[in-house]
mmCIF file of C-alpha atoms in Angstrom:
data_model
loop_
_atom_site.group_PDB
_atom_site.id
_atom_site.type_symbol
_atom_site.label_atom_id
_atom_site.label_comp_id
_atom_site.label_asym_id
_atom_site.label_seq_id
_atom_site.Cartn_x
_atom_site.Cartn_y
_atom_site.Cartn_z
ATOM 1 C CA MET S 539 -0.135 0.208 -0.332
ATOM 2 C CA ARG S 540 2.554 2.391 0.569
ATOM 3 C CA GLU S 541 4.607 1.914 -2.259
ATOM 4 C CA ALA S 542 1.402 2.328 -4.350
ATOM 5 C CA ALA S 543 0.910 5.564 -2.444
ATOM 6 C CA ALA S 544 0.971 8.973 -4.028
ATOM 7 C CA GLN S 545 5.441 9.926 -3.674
ATOM 8 C CA VAL S 546 5.766 13.246 -2.107
ATOM 9 C CA ASP S 547 8.882 14.725 -2.512
ATOM 10 C CA GLU S 548 10.888 13.966 -0.608
ATOM 11 C CA ASN S 549 13.643 16.511 -0.950
ATOM 12 C CA ALA S 550 11.461 19.573 -0.170
ATOM 13 C CA LEU S 551 9.662 18.007 2.514
ATOM 14 C CA ILE S 552 13.337 16.582 4.692
ATOM 15 C CA ASP S 553 13.688 20.660 3.950
ATOM 16 C CA VAL S 554 10.340 22.074 5.265
ATOM 17 C CA VAL S 555 11.171 18.522 8.388
ATOM 18 C CA GLN S 556 14.251 19.843 9.116
ATOM 19 C CA ARG S 557 13.936 22.931 9.282
ATOM 20 C CA LYS S 558 10.027 23.558 10.842
ATOM 21 C CA GLY S 559 11.479 20.627 13.520
ATOM 22 C CA LYS S 560 11.793 21.280 16.739
ATOM 23 C CA PRO S 561 14.579 19.165 18.234
ATOM 24 C CA GLU S 562 13.508 18.591 22.430
ATOM 25 C CA GLY S 563 15.454 16.450 25.078
ATOM 26 C CA ASP S 564 15.534 13.122 22.747
ATOM 27 C CA TYR S 565 13.253 14.700 20.231
ATOM 28 C CA GLN S 566 14.627 14.825 16.773
ATOM 29 C CA GLY S 567 12.639 17.235 15.018
ATOM 30 C CA LEU S 568 11.148 15.061 12.595
ATOM 31 C CA LEU S 569 7.412 13.776 12.000
ATOM 32 C CA CYS S 570 5.216 12.235 14.762
ATOM 33 C CA ASP S 571 1.381 9.821 14.466
ATOM 34 C CA ILE S 572 -0.864 8.556 16.959
ATOM 35 C CA VAL S 573 -3.288 7.316 15.266
ATOM 36 C CA GLY S 574 -5.695 4.545 15.857
ATOM 37 C CA THR S 575 -7.694 0.524 13.792
ATOM 38 C CA GLY S 576 -10.307 2.047 14.725
ATOM 39 C CA GLY S 577 -13.448 -0.719 15.172
ATOM 40 C CA ASP S 578 -13.095 -1.381 18.388
ATOM 41 C CA GLY S 579 -16.758 -1.366 19.036
ATOM 42 C CA HIS S 580 -17.137 1.406 22.286
ATOM 43 C CA ASP S 581 -17.573 4.428 19.752
ATOM 44 C CA THR S 582 -15.511 7.125 22.379
ATOM 45 C CA PHE S 583 -14.753 10.168 21.522
ATOM 46 C CA ASN S 584 -12.680 11.166 18.626
ATOM 47 C CA VAL S 585 -9.149 11.532 20.904
ATOM 48 C CA SER S 586 -5.406 10.012 18.760
ATOM 49 C CA THR S 587 -7.403 12.571 16.208
ATOM 50 C CA THR S 588 -7.525 15.406 18.500
ATOM 51 C CA SER S 589 -4.882 14.238 20.222
ATOM 52 C CA SER S 590 -2.672 14.560 17.534
ATOM 53 C CA ILE S 591 -3.524 18.722 16.646
ATOM 54 C CA ILE S 592 -2.725 19.542 20.571
ATOM 55 C CA ALA S 593 0.945 17.459 19.765
ATOM 56 C CA SER S 594 1.886 20.301 17.287
ATOM 57 C CA ALA S 595 1.671 22.095 19.408
ATOM 58 C CA LEU S 596 5.647 20.648 20.580
ATOM 59 C CA LEU S 597 5.763 17.964 17.943
ATOM 60 C CA MET S 598 5.618 17.994 13.738
ATOM 61 C CA MET S 599 2.703 16.011 12.841
ATOM 62 C CA ALA S 600 1.963 14.082 10.176
ATOM 63 C CA LYS S 601 -1.850 12.436 10.622
ATOM 64 C CA HIS S 602 -2.960 9.848 8.458
ATOM 65 C CA GLY S 603 -6.553 8.586 9.430
ATOM 66 C CA ASN S 604 -10.035 8.837 7.135
ATOM 67 C CA ASN S 605 -13.482 8.513 6.497
ATOM 68 C CA SER S 606 -15.503 5.915 9.152
ATOM 69 C CA SER S 607 -16.448 2.714 8.492
ATOM 70 C CA THR S 608 -17.141 0.865 11.585
ATOM 71 C CA SER S 609 -18.031 4.226 14.426
ATOM 72 C CA MET S 610 -20.465 6.699 13.615
ATOM 73 C CA SER S 611 -17.550 9.878 13.624
ATOM 74 C CA GLY S 612 -13.937 8.830 12.113
ATOM 75 C CA SER S 613 -11.276 11.216 11.985
ATOM 76 C CA ALA S 614 -11.819 13.162 8.380
ATOM 77 C CA ASP S 615 -15.125 13.224 9.331
ATOM 78 C CA LEU S 616 -14.303 15.842 12.718
ATOM 79 C CA LEU S 617 -12.215 17.357 10.978
ATOM 80 C CA GLN S 618 -14.953 18.155 8.189
ATOM 81 C CA HIS S 619 -17.661 19.315 10.422
ATOM 82 C CA ALA S 620 -15.250 21.754 11.783
ATOM 83 C CA PRO S 621 -16.892 25.424 11.979
ATOM 84 C CA GLN S 622 -14.614 27.081 10.195
ATOM 85 C CA PRO S 623 -12.968 23.370 8.332
ATOM 86 C CA PRO S 624 -10.001 22.894 6.666
ATOM 87 C CA VAL S 625 -9.938 21.148 3.299
ATOM 88 C CA ILE S 626 -8.224 18.553 4.017
ATOM 89 C CA ALA S 627 -7.956 16.402 0.427
ATOM 90 C CA ALA S 628 -5.736 20.208 0.365
ATOM 91 C CA THR S 629 -2.779 18.091 1.879
ATOM 92 C CA ASN S 630 -1.692 15.653 -0.811
ATOM 93 C CA ASN S 631 1.874 14.966 -2.148
ATOM 94 C CA LYS S 632 2.396 18.371 -4.298
ATOM 95 C CA THR S 633 0.654 20.892 -1.564
ATOM 96 C CA LEU S 634 3.181 18.606 1.481
ATOM 97 C CA PRO S 635 5.990 20.639 1.983
ATOM 98 C CA GLN S 636 4.048 24.316 1.458
ATOM 99 C CA ILE S 637 1.783 23.199 3.917
ATOM 100 C CA TYR S 638 3.945 22.604 6.831
ATOM 101 C CA GLU S 639 5.661 25.527 5.908
ATOM 102 C CA LYS S 640 2.178 27.604 7.658
ATOM 103 C CA THR S 641 2.001 24.416 10.109
ATOM 104 C CA ASN S 642 3.619 21.857 12.380
ATOM 105 C CA TYR S 643 -0.058 20.037 11.241
ATOM 106 C CA ALA S 644 -0.667 18.156 8.120
ATOM 107 C CA PHE S 645 -4.252 15.580 7.958
ATOM 108 C CA LEU S 646 -3.197 13.348 5.149
ATOM 109 C CA TYR S 647 -6.637 12.150 4.182
ATOM 110 C CA ALA S 648 -6.493 9.127 3.097
ATOM 111 C CA ARG S 649 -8.311 8.522 -0.416
ATOM 112 C CA GLU S 650 -6.200 11.115 -1.576
ATOM 113 C CA TRP S 651 -3.153 9.965 -0.941
ATOM 114 C CA HIS S 652 -4.380 5.936 -1.699
ATOM 115 C CA PRO S 653 -6.584 6.369 -4.495
ATOM 116 C CA GLY S 654 -5.374 3.153 -5.470
ATOM 117 C CA MET S 655 -8.719 2.160 -2.458
ATOM 118 C CA LYS S 656 -11.089 3.976 -4.752
ATOM 119 C CA TYR S 657 -12.079 1.002 -6.208
ATOM 120 C CA ALA S 658 -12.361 -0.991 -2.837
ATOM 121 C CA ALA S 659 -14.142 2.424 -1.498
ATOM 122 C CA THR S 660 -17.528 1.483 -2.618
ATOM 123 C CA VAL S 661 -17.359 -2.718 -1.348
ATOM 124 C CA ARG S 662 -16.548 -1.227 1.781
ATOM 125 C CA LYS S 663 -18.734 1.481 3.097
ATOM 126 C CA GLN S 664 -21.290 -1.417 2.760
ATOM 127 C CA VAL S 665 -19.365 -4.082 5.075
ATOM 128 C CA PRO S 666 -19.845 -1.508 7.945
ATOM 129 C CA VAL S 667 -17.880 -4.281 10.333
ATOM 130 C CA ARG S 668 -13.889 -4.423 11.560
ATOM 131 C CA THR S 669 -12.343 -5.963 8.267
ATOM 132 C CA ILE S 670 -8.356 -5.697 7.444
ATOM 133 C CA PHE S 671 -8.472 -2.210 5.775
ATOM 134 C CA ASN S 672 -8.877 -1.595 10.035
ATOM 135 C CA LEU S 673 -5.615 -3.323 10.142
ATOM 136 C CA LEU S 674 -4.218 -1.457 7.224
ATOM 137 C CA GLY S 675 -5.084 1.667 7.815
ATOM 138 C CA PRO S 676 -2.865 2.506 10.632
ATOM 139 C CA LEU S 677 -0.291 0.565 9.481
ATOM 140 C CA ALA S 678 -0.107 3.172 5.438
ATOM 141 C CA ASN S 679 0.901 6.080 6.052
ATOM 142 C CA PRO S 680 2.308 7.488 2.882
ATOM 143 C CA VAL S 681 4.439 9.665 4.485
ATOM 144 C CA HIS S 682 6.646 6.115 5.329
ATOM 145 C CA ASP S 683 10.767 6.656 5.345
ATOM 146 C CA THR S 684 12.091 6.142 8.458
ATOM 147 C CA GLU S 685 14.753 9.105 8.297
ATOM 148 C CA LEU S 686 11.714 11.242 8.742
ATOM 149 C CA VAL S 687 8.565 9.571 10.710
ATOM 150 C CA GLU S 688 10.478 9.654 14.219
ATOM 151 C CA CYS S 689 7.614 8.333 16.409
ATOM 152 C CA ARG S 690 4.386 7.245 16.359
ATOM 153 C CA ILE S 691 1.471 5.759 18.309
ATOM 154 C CA LEU S 692 -0.239 2.679 17.458
ATOM 155 C CA GLY S 693 -3.466 1.827 19.277
ATOM 156 C CA VAL S 694 -5.371 -1.270 18.109
ATOM 157 C CA ALA S 695 -8.595 -2.439 19.468
ATOM 158 C CA ARG S 696 -7.964 -6.612 20.310
ATOM 159 C CA LYS S 697 -5.184 -7.123 22.547
ATOM 160 C CA GLU S 698 -3.871 -9.895 21.061
ATOM 161 C CA ILE S 699 -2.741 -8.830 18.404
ATOM 162 C CA GLY S 700 -0.708 -5.956 20.316
ATOM 163 C CA GLU S 701 2.489 -7.818 19.814
ATOM 164 C CA ASN S 702 2.221 -8.673 16.291
ATOM 165 C CA PHE S 703 1.835 -4.816 14.827
ATOM 166 C CA ALA S 704 4.438 -3.627 17.201
ATOM 167 C CA GLU S 705 6.598 -6.413 15.483
ATOM 168 C CA ALA S 706 5.329 -4.875 12.117
ATOM 169 C CA LEU S 707 6.386 -1.165 12.400
ATOM 170 C CA ARG S 708 9.482 -2.970 13.685
ATOM 171 C CA LEU S 709 9.601 -4.694 10.493
ATOM 172 C CA GLY S 710 9.133 -1.558 8.818
ATOM 173 C CA GLY S 711 11.630 0.483 10.447
ATOM 174 C CA ALA S 712 10.491 1.914 13.286
ATOM 175 C CA LYS S 713 12.403 3.381 16.322
ATOM 176 C CA LYS S 714 10.288 4.760 18.514
ATOM 177 C CA ALA S 715 7.020 3.904 18.958
ATOM 178 C CA LEU S 716 4.190 2.506 21.242
ATOM 179 C CA VAL S 717 1.529 0.380 20.156
ATOM 180 C CA VAL S 718 -1.715 0.574 22.995
ATOM 181 C CA CYS S 719 -4.295 -1.335 23.731
ATOM 182 C CA GLY S 720 -6.776 -0.329 27.056
ATOM 183 C CA ASP S 721 -7.437 -3.443 28.869
ATOM 184 C CA GLU S 722 -11.288 -2.701 27.407
ATOM 185 C CA ASP S 723 -10.000 -4.047 23.692
ATOM 186 C CA LEU S 724 -9.655 0.013 23.383
ATOM 187 C CA ASP S 725 -8.014 1.213 20.677
ATOM 188 C CA GLU S 726 -6.545 4.207 21.939
ATOM 189 C CA VAL S 727 -5.045 5.143 25.802
ATOM 190 C CA SER S 728 -8.035 3.753 27.850
ATOM 191 C CA CYS S 729 -8.734 6.605 30.710
ATOM 192 C CA ALA S 730 -10.544 4.103 31.812
ATOM 193 C CA GLY S 731 -9.051 1.476 34.273
ATOM 194 C CA PRO S 732 -4.744 -0.076 32.417
ATOM 195 C CA THR S 733 -3.863 -0.069 28.831
ATOM 196 C CA HIS S 734 -1.487 -2.674 27.977
ATOM 197 C CA CYS S 735 1.259 -1.088 25.545
ATOM 198 C CA TRP S 736 4.487 -2.932 23.277
ATOM 199 C CA TYR S 737 7.261 0.139 23.541
ATOM 200 C CA ILE S 738 9.671 0.085 20.065
ATOM 201 C CA ARG S 739 12.462 1.438 20.622
ATOM 202 C CA GLU S 740 16.413 1.699 19.217
ATOM 203 C CA GLU S 741 19.145 0.108 22.159
ATOM 204 C CA GLY S 742 22.437 0.663 20.364
ATOM 205 C CA THR S 743 22.427 -1.631 17.038
ATOM 206 C CA SER S 744 19.214 -3.836 18.365
ATOM 207 C CA VAL S 745 15.177 -2.542 18.508
ATOM 208 C CA ASP S 746 13.266 -4.592 20.755
ATOM 209 C CA ILE S 747 10.243 -4.322 22.609
ATOM 210 C CA THR S 748 9.389 -4.923 25.725
ATOM 211 C CA LYS S 749 6.246 -5.032 27.183
ATOM 212 C CA LEU S 750 4.355 -2.097 30.340
ATOM 213 C CA THR S 751 1.141 -1.793 31.106
ATOM 214 C CA ILE S 752 0.351 2.149 31.992
ATOM 215 C CA THR S 753 -2.415 2.960 33.654
ATOM 216 C CA PRO S 754 -3.959 6.514 34.310
ATOM 217 C CA GLU S 755 -2.577 7.453 38.235
ATOM 218 C CA ASP S 756 1.110 6.648 35.604
ATOM 219 C CA PHE S 757 0.193 10.759 34.104
ATOM 220 C CA GLY S 758 -0.730 11.908 38.276
ATOM 221 C CA LEU S 759 -4.865 11.704 36.410
ATOM 222 C CA PRO S 760 -7.524 9.925 38.209
ATOM 223 C CA ARG S 761 -9.762 6.896 36.433
ATOM 224 C CA HIS S 762 -12.840 7.339 34.184
ATOM 225 C CA PRO S 763 -15.259 5.280 33.324
ATOM 226 C CA LEU S 764 -15.342 4.349 28.911
ATOM 227 C CA SER S 765 -18.723 5.684 29.792
ATOM 228 C CA ASP S 766 -18.218 9.033 30.063
ATOM 229 C CA VAL S 767 -16.416 10.095 27.283
ATOM 230 C CA HIS S 768 -18.586 8.948 24.373
ATOM 231 C CA GLY S 769 -18.564 12.524 22.824
ATOM 232 C CA GLY S 770 -21.229 13.675 21.169
ATOM 233 C CA LYS S 771 -23.338 11.901 19.104
ATOM 234 C CA GLY S 772 -21.645 12.575 15.306
ATOM 235 C CA PRO S 773 -19.155 14.299 13.434
ATOM 236 C CA GLY S 774 -20.778 17.806 14.030
ATOM 237 C CA GLU S 775 -20.820 17.117 18.109
ATOM 238 C CA ASN S 776 -17.773 15.794 18.476
ATOM 239 C CA ALA S 777 -16.302 18.644 15.999
ATOM 240 C CA GLU S 778 -17.916 21.266 17.920
ATOM 241 C CA ILE S 779 -15.672 19.183 21.696
ATOM 242 C CA LEU S 780 -12.955 19.193 19.806
ATOM 243 C CA MET S 781 -13.666 23.704 19.385
ATOM 244 C CA ARG S 782 -13.441 23.468 22.659
ATOM 245 C CA ILE S 783 -10.826 21.350 23.560
ATOM 246 C CA LEU S 784 -8.588 23.679 21.481
ATOM 247 C CA ARG S 785 -10.207 27.024 23.448
ATOM 248 C CA ASN S 786 -9.765 25.469 26.334
ATOM 249 C CA GLU S 787 -13.077 25.723 27.079
ATOM 250 C CA LEU S 788 -13.624 22.332 28.543
ATOM 251 C CA PRO S 789 -13.297 22.376 33.033
ATOM 252 C CA ASN S 790 -10.153 21.173 33.791
ATOM 253 C CA ASP S 791 -11.169 17.468 35.557
ATOM 254 C CA HIS S 792 -14.011 17.587 32.090
ATOM 255 C CA PRO S 793 -13.425 13.013 31.297
ATOM 256 C CA VAL S 794 -13.271 13.846 27.591
ATOM 257 C CA LEU S 795 -10.649 16.014 28.687
ATOM 258 C CA HIS S 796 -8.311 13.797 31.008
ATOM 259 C CA PHE S 797 -9.299 10.759 27.633
ATOM 260 C CA VAL S 798 -7.670 13.626 25.117
ATOM 261 C CA LEU S 799 -4.414 14.471 27.623
ATOM 262 C CA LEU S 800 -3.746 10.742 28.203
ATOM 263 C CA ASN S 801 -2.927 10.209 25.449
ATOM 264 C CA VAL S 802 -1.070 13.399 24.035
ATOM 265 C CA ALA S 803 1.154 12.719 26.797
ATOM 266 C CA ALA S 804 1.845 9.347 26.274
ATOM 267 C CA LEU S 805 3.179 10.320 22.546
ATOM 268 C CA LEU S 806 5.634 13.326 23.962
ATOM 269 C CA THR S 807 6.332 10.831 25.661
ATOM 270 C CA VAL S 808 7.357 8.485 24.191
ATOM 271 C CA SER S 809 8.893 11.276 21.325
ATOM 272 C CA GLY S 810 11.855 11.709 23.497
ATOM 273 C CA ILE S 811 10.390 15.231 24.174
ATOM 274 C CA CYS S 812 10.314 14.720 27.781
ATOM 275 C CA GLU S 813 13.802 13.885 27.902
ATOM 276 C CA ALA S 814 14.454 17.339 28.174
ATOM 277 C CA ASP S 815 15.657 18.413 32.257
ATOM 278 C CA GLU S 816 14.694 22.500 31.312
ATOM 279 C CA SER S 817 11.209 23.408 29.874
ATOM 280 C CA SER S 818 10.823 27.000 27.470
ATOM 281 C CA MET S 819 7.780 25.703 25.725
ATOM 282 C CA GLY S 820 6.387 29.516 25.717
ATOM 283 C CA PRO S 821 4.387 31.703 27.881
ATOM 284 C CA GLY S 822 2.490 29.877 31.343
ATOM 285 C CA ASP S 823 5.698 27.708 31.426
ATOM 286 C CA ASP S 824 7.071 27.342 34.636
ATOM 287 C CA GLY S 825 9.768 25.357 33.132
ATOM 288 C CA LYS S 826 9.745 23.188 36.777
ATOM 289 C CA VAL S 827 9.871 19.468 34.965
ATOM 290 C CA VAL S 828 9.025 17.191 35.756
ATOM 291 C CA LYS S 829 11.776 13.629 36.046
ATOM 292 C CA GLN S 830 9.536 11.102 38.352
ATOM 293 C CA ARG S 831 10.163 7.989 35.796
ATOM 294 C CA GLY S 832 7.013 5.061 35.936
ATOM 295 C CA PRO S 833 6.987 2.460 33.203
ATOM 296 C CA GLY S 834 9.391 1.695 30.872
ATOM 297 C CA GLY S 835 11.468 4.511 33.093
ATOM 298 C CA LEU S 836 10.020 7.196 31.303
ATOM 299 C CA ARG S 837 8.471 10.080 31.850
ATOM 300 C CA TRP S 838 4.818 10.204 31.392
ATOM 301 C CA LYS S 839 3.362 12.509 33.964
ATOM 302 C CA GLU S 840 5.525 15.552 32.146
ATOM 303 C CA GLY S 841 3.805 14.390 29.514
ATOM 304 C CA LEU S 842 1.423 15.376 30.624
ATOM 305 C CA ARG S 843 2.229 18.779 32.235
ATOM 306 C CA ARG S 844 3.403 19.313 28.649
ATOM 307 C CA ALA S 845 -0.075 18.573 27.562
ATOM 308 C CA ARG S 846 -1.606 21.222 29.243
ATOM 309 C CA TRP S 847 0.382 23.592 28.085
ATOM 310 C CA CYS S 848 0.167 23.241 24.176
ATOM 311 C CA VAL S 849 -4.033 23.137 25.294
ATOM 312 C CA THR S 850 -3.603 26.483 28.199
ATOM 313 C CA SER S 851 -1.295 28.405 26.132
ATOM 314 C CA GLY S 852 -3.112 28.564 22.887
ATOM 315 C CA ALA S 853 -0.221 26.313 21.061
ATOM 316 C CA ALA S 854 -2.336 23.725 19.811
ATOM 317 C CA LEU S 855 -5.191 26.103 18.509
ATOM 318 C CA LYS S 856 -2.167 27.992 16.789
ATOM 319 C CA GLN S 857 -1.699 25.578 14.682
ATOM 320 C CA TRP S 858 -5.309 24.059 14.126
ATOM 321 C CA GLU S 859 -6.040 27.621 12.777
ATOM 322 C CA ALA S 860 -2.685 27.784 10.849
ATOM 323 C CA PHE S 861 -4.154 24.443 8.793
ATOM 324 C CA VAL S 862 -7.498 25.673 8.317
ATOM 325 C CA GLU S 863 -6.133 29.149 6.928
ATOM 326 C CA VAL S 864 -3.074 27.106 3.761
ATOM 327 C CA THR S 865 -5.219 24.203 2.979
ATOM 328 C CA ASN S 866 -7.844 27.134 2.446
ATOM 329 C CA ALA S 867 -5.421 28.405 0.669
ATOM 330 C CA VAL S 868 -3.912 26.245 -1.373
ATOM 331 C CA ALA S 869 -7.743 24.607 -2.582
ATOM 332 C CA ALA S 870 -8.335 28.500 -3.635
#
């Protein structure tokens, strides 16, 4: 699928990513993704898509996604229903470097990047259950050059396939990634209890996979039942919640906000940015790095501190507005 995808001008992309990315700690400033297989049957809020936007305040994001086939609101559905939506089809292999000139965020709309899939689209729509496409999608990010895609979180909807996905990522060249599955067979970091993780990292000359478990408490957050994080009844209501989060309008203890922050924090932590012993993110950052370590020897609580700053500072909203503006300009 990756070989058949639309191919971006690699030199132009490398140039802009190296200029725009801000290395910090063990993060090299390259591209990151957070994505789930979908089809977990829980119909929770669009956590990975919202998390990808928030994380773009600190990381260069290449979020791969599509319209939903198995839930009420897929990633593309969410963005297309925003009050002032981006033109997600405008981010293609010809324009991606131009998009990154203006924003750290890019949504890679699967139907634009995988044109061959149009032959399966009609049949896929008629089969509203989990299929092989749920499994292939998260592995098929079209900007797959391992020198550019530095870090990813991949959520799976069944614990028994977590190790398979971790191995698939390693075989594909990944050196920094986390495959996650909530104990409820949830394809996100769970806000309700333990999350089973397969941590892929480079150790010397080898790339190892370590099994570990994380909980909301490891981030310094309370647990919330999944019944509290369903979001709206469709993409329109979820888009309203997305904008309330980006505008910092939800209460600090809101279950959906906590659910999103958990996943943002996980991505920031795994990216390596939390390994910095100093912090100067911008206005509102007190610089007090949380150096406490948890499962896997990682600074999960520092990830949460940075995730909160992305929202409260308005930095994530700024990246989102820039993405909306540049995609509309490119489309025009």
